């Protein structure tokens, strides 16, 4: 597989300039956010997400800011322009510069809302698999996430609040360690890392990355990230009229990238009766990459 020169693309560090700056990266004037409906009686239960509770500690996702640090493994790919276009929501158009271009990533995260959260690994650690597709919003280049899987319920809740279409899955990736061992790859030239995603009892994606050289960032997030916040109504007659349906732009602050590597990559999407990842039939592959990143989330921008 042919290695690609990622110097032609702005690396992940450039994302700070496009996402931290208010929504001007993808549109000049943004519509005002909806004013919450007035409550006549304050809610006595506490919390940021469900379940609201007497003390407010049982909720799945605590109040922001949310801090993240991770090791990410990924592969660049191209699907057919038709498949990529079919995966875009209303409001986003195919990217005319690179139709069908995207990335798949396995990520091992550690999360904290308070300084001590990492002392509870069951709560703060989770794995994730996601896909990004190049798209266009009002003529501006953006990234769209059609599929994302996690193995932790509080990550699921935080994702839905942001607009990520998170589902539960089983995600694994090869780990590197500070001590040399025949049980782990070298984090350097020739180091080989694998990743996989299973959902509903079936393997649906797998990747293989061989590192070649250091780079100044990661190639997967060079654009503003657009998501779709969608919460349906259950009221009879209102099923086709969601309570919330809005395109949003992620805002990442204090973004850092370190120990980033690129090389070659292999990627496979496997069919499953209740999944659509394999519909993004891979036509060709680009670079593989691995690196560490961190950032904070406490805001988003509503686009439409």
C-alpha positions as a Markdown table, in Angstrom:
| # | Residue | x | y | z |
|---|---|---|---|---|
| 1 | Unk | 0.0 | 0.0 | 0.0 |
| 2 | Unk | 1.3 | 3.4 | -1.0 |
| 3 | Unk | 2.2 | 5.8 | 1.7 |
| 4 | Unk | 0.8 | 9.3 | 1.2 |
| 5 | Unk | 2.5 | 12.6 | 2.0 |
| 6 | Unk | 0.4 | 14.2 | 4.8 |
| 7 | Unk | 2.3 | 17.5 | 4.6 |
| 8 | Unk | -0.3 | 18.4 | 1.9 |
| 9 | Unk | -2.9 | 18.5 | 4.7 |
| 10 | Unk | -2.9 | 20.6 | 7.8 |
| 11 | Unk | -2.3 | 18.4 | 10.8 |
| 12 | Unk | -4.4 | 18.1 | 13.9 |
| 13 | Unk | -2.7 | 21.0 | 15.6 |
| 14 | Unk | -4.4 | 23.3 | 13.1 |
| 15 | Unk | -7.8 | 22.3 | 14.4 |
| 16 | Unk | -7.4 | 24.6 | 17.4 |
| 17 | Unk | -7.5 | 27.6 | 15.1 |
| 18 | Unk | -10.7 | 26.4 | 13.4 |
| 19 | Unk | -12.7 | 25.0 | 16.2 |
| 20 | Unk | -11.8 | 27.3 | 19.2 |
| 21 | Unk | -12.6 | 30.4 | 17.2 |
| 22 | Unk | -16.4 | 30.7 | 17.4 |
| 23 | Unk | -18.4 | 29.4 | 14.5 |
| 24 | Unk | -16.9 | 31.8 | 12.0 |
| 25 | Unk | -14.9 | 28.9 | 10.6 |
| 26 | Unk | -18.0 | 27.6 | 8.8 |
| 27 | Unk | -20.3 | 30.5 | 8.6 |
| 28 | Unk | -20.3 | 34.3 | 9.2 |
| 29 | Unk | -23.5 | 34.9 | 11.1 |
| 30 | Unk | -25.0 | 32.2 | 13.3 |
| 31 | Unk | -28.7 | 31.9 | 14.3 |
| 32 | Unk | -29.5 | 32.7 | 17.9 |
| 33 | Unk | -29.9 | 29.6 | 20.1 |
| 34 | Unk | -33.5 | 28.8 | 21.2 |
| 35 | Unk | -34.5 | 30.2 | 24.6 |
| 36 | Unk | -35.4 | 27.4 | 27.0 |
| 37 | Unk | -39.1 | 27.2 | 27.9 |
| 38 | Unk | -40.0 | 28.9 | 31.2 |
| 39 | Unk | -40.6 | 26.7 | 34.2 |
| 40 | Unk | -43.2 | 27.6 | 36.8 |
| 41 | Unk | -41.7 | 25.3 | 39.4 |
| 42 | Unk | -37.9 | 24.8 | 39.8 |
| 43 | Unk | -36.9 | 21.1 | 39.5 |
| 44 | Unk | -35.9 | 19.7 | 42.9 |
| 45 | Unk | -33.8 | 16.9 | 41.5 |
| 46 | Unk | -30.3 | 17.6 | 40.5 |
| 47 | Unk | -27.9 | 16.7 | 37.7 |
| 48 | Unk | -26.8 | 17.6 | 34.3 |
| 49 | Unk | -28.1 | 14.5 | 32.4 |
| 50 | Unk | -30.4 | 11.7 | 33.4 |
| 51 | Unk | -30.9 | 10.3 | 35.9 |
| 52 | Unk | -31.6 | 13.5 | 37.9 |
| 53 | Unk | -31.4 | 12.6 | 41.6 |
| 54 | Unk | -31.6 | 14.0 | 45.1 |
| 55 | Unk | -27.8 | 14.6 | 45.4 |
| 56 | Unk | -27.1 | 15.0 | 41.7 |
| 57 | Unk | -24.2 | 12.5 | 41.5 |
| 58 | Unk | -26.0 | 9.7 | 39.8 |
| 59 | Unk | -26.3 | 11.4 | 36.4 |
| 60 | Unk | -24.5 | 9.7 | 33.5 |
| 61 | Unk | -22.6 | 12.8 | 32.4 |
| 62 | Unk | -21.7 | 15.6 | 34.9 |
| 63 | Unk | -21.8 | 19.3 | 34.1 |
| 64 | Unk | -19.0 | 20.5 | 31.8 |
| 65 | Unk | -16.2 | 21.3 | 31.4 |
| 66 | Unk | -15.1 | 17.8 | 30.3 |
| 67 | Unk | -11.4 | 17.1 | 29.9 |
| 68 | Unk | -10.0 | 14.4 | 27.7 |
| 69 | Unk | -6.6 | 12.7 | 26.9 |
| 70 | Unk | -6.1 | 9.8 | 24.5 |
| 71 | Unk | -4.0 | 7.6 | 22.3 |
| 72 | Unk | -5.5 | 7.5 | 18.8 |
| 73 | Unk | -4.9 | 5.0 | 16.0 |
| 74 | Unk | -6.3 | 5.6 | 12.5 |
| 75 | Unk | -6.3 | 5.0 | 8.8 |
| 76 | Unk | -7.2 | 7.3 | 5.9 |
| 77 | Unk | -9.6 | 5.9 | 3.3 |
| 78 | Unk | -11.7 | 6.7 | 0.3 |
| 79 | Unk | -15.2 | 5.3 | -0.3 |
| 80 | Unk | -17.3 | 6.0 | -3.4 |
| 81 | Unk | -18.6 | 9.6 | -3.7 |
| 82 | Unk | -22.2 | 8.2 | -3.8 |
| 83 | Unk | -21.7 | 6.3 | -0.5 |
| 84 | Unk | -20.2 | 9.3 | 1.2 |
| 85 | Unk | -23.0 | 11.6 | -0.1 |
| 86 | Unk | -25.7 | 9.2 | 1.2 |
| 87 | Unk | -24.2 | 9.4 | 4.7 |
| 88 | Unk | -24.5 | 13.2 | 4.9 |
| 89 | Unk | -27.4 | 14.9 | 6.8 |
| 90 | Unk | -29.5 | 17.7 | 5.3 |
| 91 | Unk | -27.4 | 20.9 | 5.5 |
| 92 | Unk | -24.1 | 19.3 | 4.5 |
| 93 | Unk | -23.0 | 18.6 | 0.9 |
| 94 | Unk | -20.2 | 16.4 | -0.5 |
| 95 | Unk | -16.8 | 17.9 | -0.5 |
| 96 | Unk | -16.0 | 18.7 | -4.2 |
| 97 | Unk | -12.3 | 18.7 | -3.5 |
| 98 | Unk | -12.1 | 15.1 | -2.1 |
| 99 | Unk | -15.4 | 13.2 | -2.6 |
| 100 | Unk | -15.5 | 10.0 | -0.6 |
| 101 | Unk | -12.5 | 10.9 | 1.6 |
| 102 | Unk | -12.5 | 10.0 | 5.2 |
| 103 | Unk | -10.7 | 8.5 | 8.3 |
| 104 | Unk | -11.4 | 5.6 | 10.7 |
| 105 | Unk | -10.0 | 5.8 | 14.2 |
| 106 | Unk | -9.7 | 3.7 | 17.3 |
| 107 | Unk | -9.2 | 5.8 | 20.4 |
| 108 | Unk | -8.4 | 5.0 | 24.1 |
| 109 | Unk | -9.7 | 7.9 | 26.2 |
| 110 | Unk | -9.3 | 9.0 | 29.8 |
| 111 | Unk | -11.9 | 11.5 | 30.9 |
| 112 | Unk | -12.3 | 13.9 | 33.9 |
| 113 | Unk | -14.8 | 16.5 | 35.0 |
| 114 | Unk | -13.1 | 16.9 | 38.3 |
| 115 | Unk | -9.3 | 16.5 | 39.1 |
| 116 | Unk | -9.8 | 13.2 | 40.9 |
| 117 | Unk | -11.9 | 11.4 | 38.2 |
| 118 | Unk | -9.0 | 9.5 | 36.8 |
| 119 | Unk | -8.6 | 7.7 | 40.1 |
| 120 | Unk | -11.8 | 5.8 | 39.2 |
| 121 | Unk | -10.7 | 4.0 | 36.0 |
| 122 | Unk | -14.0 | 2.3 | 35.5 |
| 123 | Unk | -15.7 | 5.6 | 35.3 |
| 124 | Unk | -13.0 | 7.7 | 33.5 |
| 125 | Unk | -11.6 | 5.3 | 30.9 |
| 126 | Unk | -13.3 | 4.1 | 27.7 |
| 127 | Unk | -12.5 | 3.1 | 24.1 |
| 128 | Unk | -14.0 | 4.5 | 21.0 |
| 129 | Unk | -14.2 | 3.8 | 17.2 |
| 130 | Unk | -15.4 | 6.5 | 14.9 |
| 131 | Unk | -15.5 | 7.5 | 11.2 |
| 132 | Unk | -15.1 | 11.0 | 9.7 |
| 133 | Unk | -16.1 | 12.0 | 6.2 |
| 134 | Unk | -15.1 | 15.2 | 4.4 |
| 135 | Unk | -18.1 | 17.4 | 3.7 |
| 136 | Unk | -19.0 | 21.0 | 2.9 |
| 137 | Unk | -21.2 | 23.4 | 4.9 |
| 138 | Unk | -22.3 | 26.4 | 2.9 |
| 139 | Unk | -19.2 | 26.1 | 0.7 |
| 140 | Unk | -16.8 | 25.6 | 3.6 |
| 141 | Unk | -14.9 | 22.4 | 4.3 |
| 142 | Unk | -16.0 | 20.5 | 7.4 |
| 143 | Unk | -15.8 | 17.0 | 8.9 |
| 144 | Unk | -18.9 | 14.9 | 9.5 |
| 145 | Unk | -19.1 | 11.9 | 11.9 |
| 146 | Unk | -21.7 | 9.3 | 10.6 |
| 147 | Unk | -20.8 | 6.5 | 12.9 |
| 148 | Unk | -19.2 | 6.3 | 16.4 |
| 149 | Unk | -19.1 | 3.5 | 19.0 |
| 150 | Unk | -18.1 | 3.5 | 22.7 |
| 151 | Unk | -18.0 | 1.1 | 25.6 |
| 152 | Unk | -18.9 | 3.4 | 28.5 |
| 153 | Unk | -22.4 | 4.7 | 29.3 |
| 154 | Unk | -21.3 | 8.2 | 30.5 |
| 155 | Unk | -19.4 | 8.6 | 27.2 |
| 156 | Unk | -22.6 | 7.7 | 25.4 |
| 157 | Unk | -24.5 | 10.5 | 27.3 |
| 158 | Unk | -21.8 | 13.1 | 26.7 |
| 159 | Unk | -21.7 | 12.2 | 23.0 |
| 160 | Unk | -25.5 | 12.6 | 22.6 |
| 161 | Unk | -25.4 | 16.0 | 24.3 |
| 162 | Unk | -22.8 | 17.1 | 21.7 |
| 163 | Unk | -24.5 | 15.5 | 18.7 |
| 164 | Unk | -22.3 | 12.5 | 18.2 |
| 165 | Unk | -24.4 | 9.5 | 17.1 |
| 166 | Unk | -22.8 | 7.1 | 19.7 |
| 167 | Unk | -23.7 | 3.5 | 20.0 |
| 168 | Unk | -22.3 | 0.8 | 22.3 |
| 169 | Unk | -19.5 | -1.5 | 20.9 |
| 170 | Unk | -16.4 | -3.3 | 21.8 |
| 171 | Unk | -13.2 | -1.5 | 20.7 |
| 172 | Unk | -9.7 | -2.6 | 21.1 |
| 173 | Unk | -6.3 | -1.4 | 20.0 |
| 174 | Unk | -2.7 | -2.4 | 20.4 |
| 175 | Unk | -1.0 | -0.7 | 23.3 |
| 176 | Unk | 2.6 | 0.6 | 23.6 |
| 177 | Unk | 4.5 | 0.7 | 26.8 |
| 178 | Unk | 7.6 | 2.5 | 28.2 |
| 179 | Unk | 9.5 | -0.7 | 28.6 |
| 180 | Unk | 10.7 | -2.8 | 25.7 |
| 181 | Unk | 9.0 | -6.2 | 25.4 |
| 182 | Unk | 8.2 | -8.9 | 22.9 |
| 183 | Unk | 4.6 | -8.5 | 24.0 |
| 184 | Unk | 4.3 | -4.9 | 22.6 |
| 185 | Unk | 5.3 | -3.1 | 19.4 |
| 186 | Unk | 8.0 | -0.4 | 19.2 |
| 187 | Unk | 6.6 | 3.1 | 19.2 |
| 188 | Unk | 8.8 | 4.1 | 16.3 |
| 189 | Unk | 9.8 | 3.1 | 12.8 |
| 190 | Unk | 8.4 | -0.4 | 12.0 |
| 191 | Unk | 6.1 | -0.5 | 15.0 |
| 192 | Unk | 2.8 | -2.2 | 14.0 |
| 193 | Unk | -0.5 | -1.6 | 15.7 |
| 194 | Unk | -4.0 | -3.2 | 15.3 |
| 195 | Unk | -7.5 | -2.0 | 16.1 |
| 196 | Unk | -10.9 | -3.6 | 15.9 |
| 197 | Unk | -14.6 | -2.8 | 16.5 |
| 198 | Unk | -17.4 | -5.3 | 17.3 |
| 199 | Unk | -21.0 | -4.5 | 17.8 |
| 200 | Unk | -24.0 | -6.7 | 18.4 |
| 201 | Unk | -21.7 | -9.7 | 18.7 |
| 202 | Unk | -20.1 | -9.2 | 15.2 |
| 203 | Unk | -16.8 | -7.9 | 14.1 |
| 204 | Unk | -17.5 | -4.9 | 11.8 |
| 205 | Unk | -14.2 | -3.1 | 11.4 |
| 206 | Unk | -10.5 | -3.7 | 11.8 |
| 207 | Unk | -7.3 | -1.8 | 11.0 |
| 208 | Unk | -3.6 | -2.4 | 10.9 |
| 209 | Unk | -1.0 | 0.5 | 11.0 |
| 210 | Unk | 2.7 | 0.3 | 10.6 |
| 211 | Unk | 4.6 | 3.4 | 11.7 |
| 212 | Unk | 7.3 | 5.0 | 9.5 |
| 213 | Unk | 8.2 | 8.5 | 10.7 |
| 214 | Unk | 7.3 | 11.2 | 13.1 |
| 215 | Unk | 5.0 | 14.0 | 12.2 |
| 216 | Unk | 3.9 | 17.3 | 13.8 |
| 217 | Unk | 0.3 | 16.2 | 14.3 |
| 218 | Unk | -2.4 | 13.8 | 13.2 |
| 219 | Unk | -4.2 | 14.1 | 9.8 |
| 220 | Unk | -7.7 | 13.1 | 10.8 |
| 221 | Unk | -9.1 | 16.4 | 12.2 |
| 222 | Unk | -7.9 | 19.2 | 9.9 |
| 223 | Unk | -11.4 | 20.7 | 9.6 |
| 224 | Unk | -14.2 | 22.0 | 11.9 |
| 225 | Unk | -16.3 | 19.0 | 13.2 |
| 226 | Unk | -20.0 | 19.2 | 12.5 |
| 227 | Unk | -22.5 | 16.9 | 14.3 |
| 228 | Unk | -26.3 | 16.5 | 14.4 |
| 229 | Unk | -28.1 | 16.8 | 17.7 |
| 230 | Unk | -31.3 | 14.8 | 17.3 |
| 231 | Unk | -33.8 | 14.0 | 20.1 |
| 232 | Unk | -37.2 | 12.6 | 18.9 |
| 233 | Unk | -40.7 | 13.1 | 20.3 |
| 234 | Unk | -42.7 | 10.1 | 21.5 |
| 235 | Unk | -46.1 | 12.0 | 21.5 |
| 236 | Unk | -48.5 | 10.4 | 19.1 |
| 237 | Unk | -48.6 | 12.4 | 15.9 |
| 238 | Unk | -45.3 | 14.0 | 16.6 |
| 239 | Unk | -42.9 | 11.2 | 15.7 |
| 240 | Unk | -41.7 | 12.9 | 12.6 |
| 241 | Unk | -41.2 | 16.2 | 14.4 |
| 242 | Unk | -38.2 | 15.9 | 16.8 |
| 243 | Unk | -37.9 | 18.0 | 19.9 |
| 244 | Unk | -34.3 | 18.9 | 18.9 |
| 245 | Unk | -32.8 | 18.7 | 15.4 |
| 246 | Unk | -29.8 | 20.9 | 14.8 |
| 247 | Unk | -26.4 | 20.9 | 13.1 |
| 248 | Unk | -23.7 | 21.9 | 15.6 |
| 249 | Unk | -20.0 | 22.6 | 15.4 |
| 250 | Unk | -17.7 | 21.2 | 18.1 |
| 251 | Unk | -15.6 | 23.6 | 20.1 |
| 252 | Unk | -12.3 | 22.1 | 21.4 |
| 253 | Unk | -10.1 | 24.2 | 23.7 |
| 254 | Unk | -6.6 | 23.6 | 25.0 |
| 255 | Unk | -5.9 | 21.2 | 22.2 |
| 256 | Unk | -2.5 | 19.4 | 22.4 |
| 257 | Unk | -0.9 | 16.7 | 20.2 |
| 258 | Unk | 2.3 | 14.8 | 21.0 |
| 259 | Unk | 4.3 | 11.8 | 19.9 |
| 260 | Unk | 2.5 | 11.6 | 16.5 |
| 261 | Unk | 3.6 | 9.1 | 13.9 |
| 262 | Unk | 2.5 | 8.3 | 10.3 |
| 263 | Unk | 3.1 | 5.3 | 8.1 |
| 264 | Unk | 1.0 | 2.8 | 6.1 |
| 265 | Unk | -2.4 | 1.5 | 7.0 |
| 266 | Unk | -4.9 | -1.2 | 6.2 |
| 267 | Unk | -8.6 | -1.0 | 6.9 |
| 268 | Unk | -11.6 | -3.3 | 6.5 |
| 269 | Unk | -15.3 | -2.7 | 7.0 |
| 270 | Unk | -17.3 | -5.9 | 7.5 |
| 271 | Unk | -21.1 | -6.4 | 6.9 |
| 272 | Unk | -23.6 | -6.8 | 9.7 |
| 273 | Unk | -27.4 | -6.9 | 9.5 |
| 274 | Unk | -28.0 | -3.9 | 11.8 |
| 275 | Unk | -25.0 | -1.8 | 10.9 |
| 276 | Unk | -24.2 | 0.4 | 7.8 |
| 277 | Unk | -20.4 | 0.9 | 8.1 |
| 278 | Unk | -19.8 | -1.6 | 5.3 |
| 279 | Unk | -21.9 | 0.5 | 3.0 |
| 280 | Unk | -18.9 | 2.9 | 3.0 |
| 281 | Unk | -17.2 | 0.4 | 0.7 |
| 282 | Unk | -13.4 | 1.2 | 0.7 |
| 283 | Unk | -12.0 | 2.0 | -2.7 |
| 284 | Unk | -8.5 | 2.9 | -1.7 |
| 285 | Unk | -6.4 | 3.6 | 1.4 |
| 286 | Unk | -4.0 | 6.4 | 2.4 |
| 287 | Unk | -1.8 | 6.9 | 5.5 |
| 288 | Unk | -1.9 | 5.2 | 8.8 |
| 289 | Unk | -1.2 | 7.2 | 12.0 |
| 290 | Unk | -0.9 | 7.1 | 15.7 |
| 291 | Unk | -0.5 | 9.8 | 18.4 |
| 292 | Unk | -1.6 | 11.2 | 21.7 |
| 293 | Unk | -4.0 | 14.2 | 22.1 |
| 294 | Unk | -5.8 | 16.1 | 24.8 |
| 295 | Unk | -8.5 | 18.9 | 24.9 |
| 296 | Unk | -11.4 | 20.3 | 26.8 |
| 297 | Unk | -15.1 | 20.5 | 25.9 |
| 298 | Unk | -17.5 | 23.0 | 27.5 |
| 299 | Unk | -19.3 | 24.6 | 24.5 |
| 300 | Unk | -20.7 | 24.0 | 21.0 |
| 301 | Unk | -22.0 | 26.2 | 18.3 |
| 302 | Unk | -25.4 | 25.8 | 16.8 |
| 303 | Unk | -25.2 | 26.2 | 13.0 |
| 304 | Unk | -28.8 | 25.5 | 11.9 |
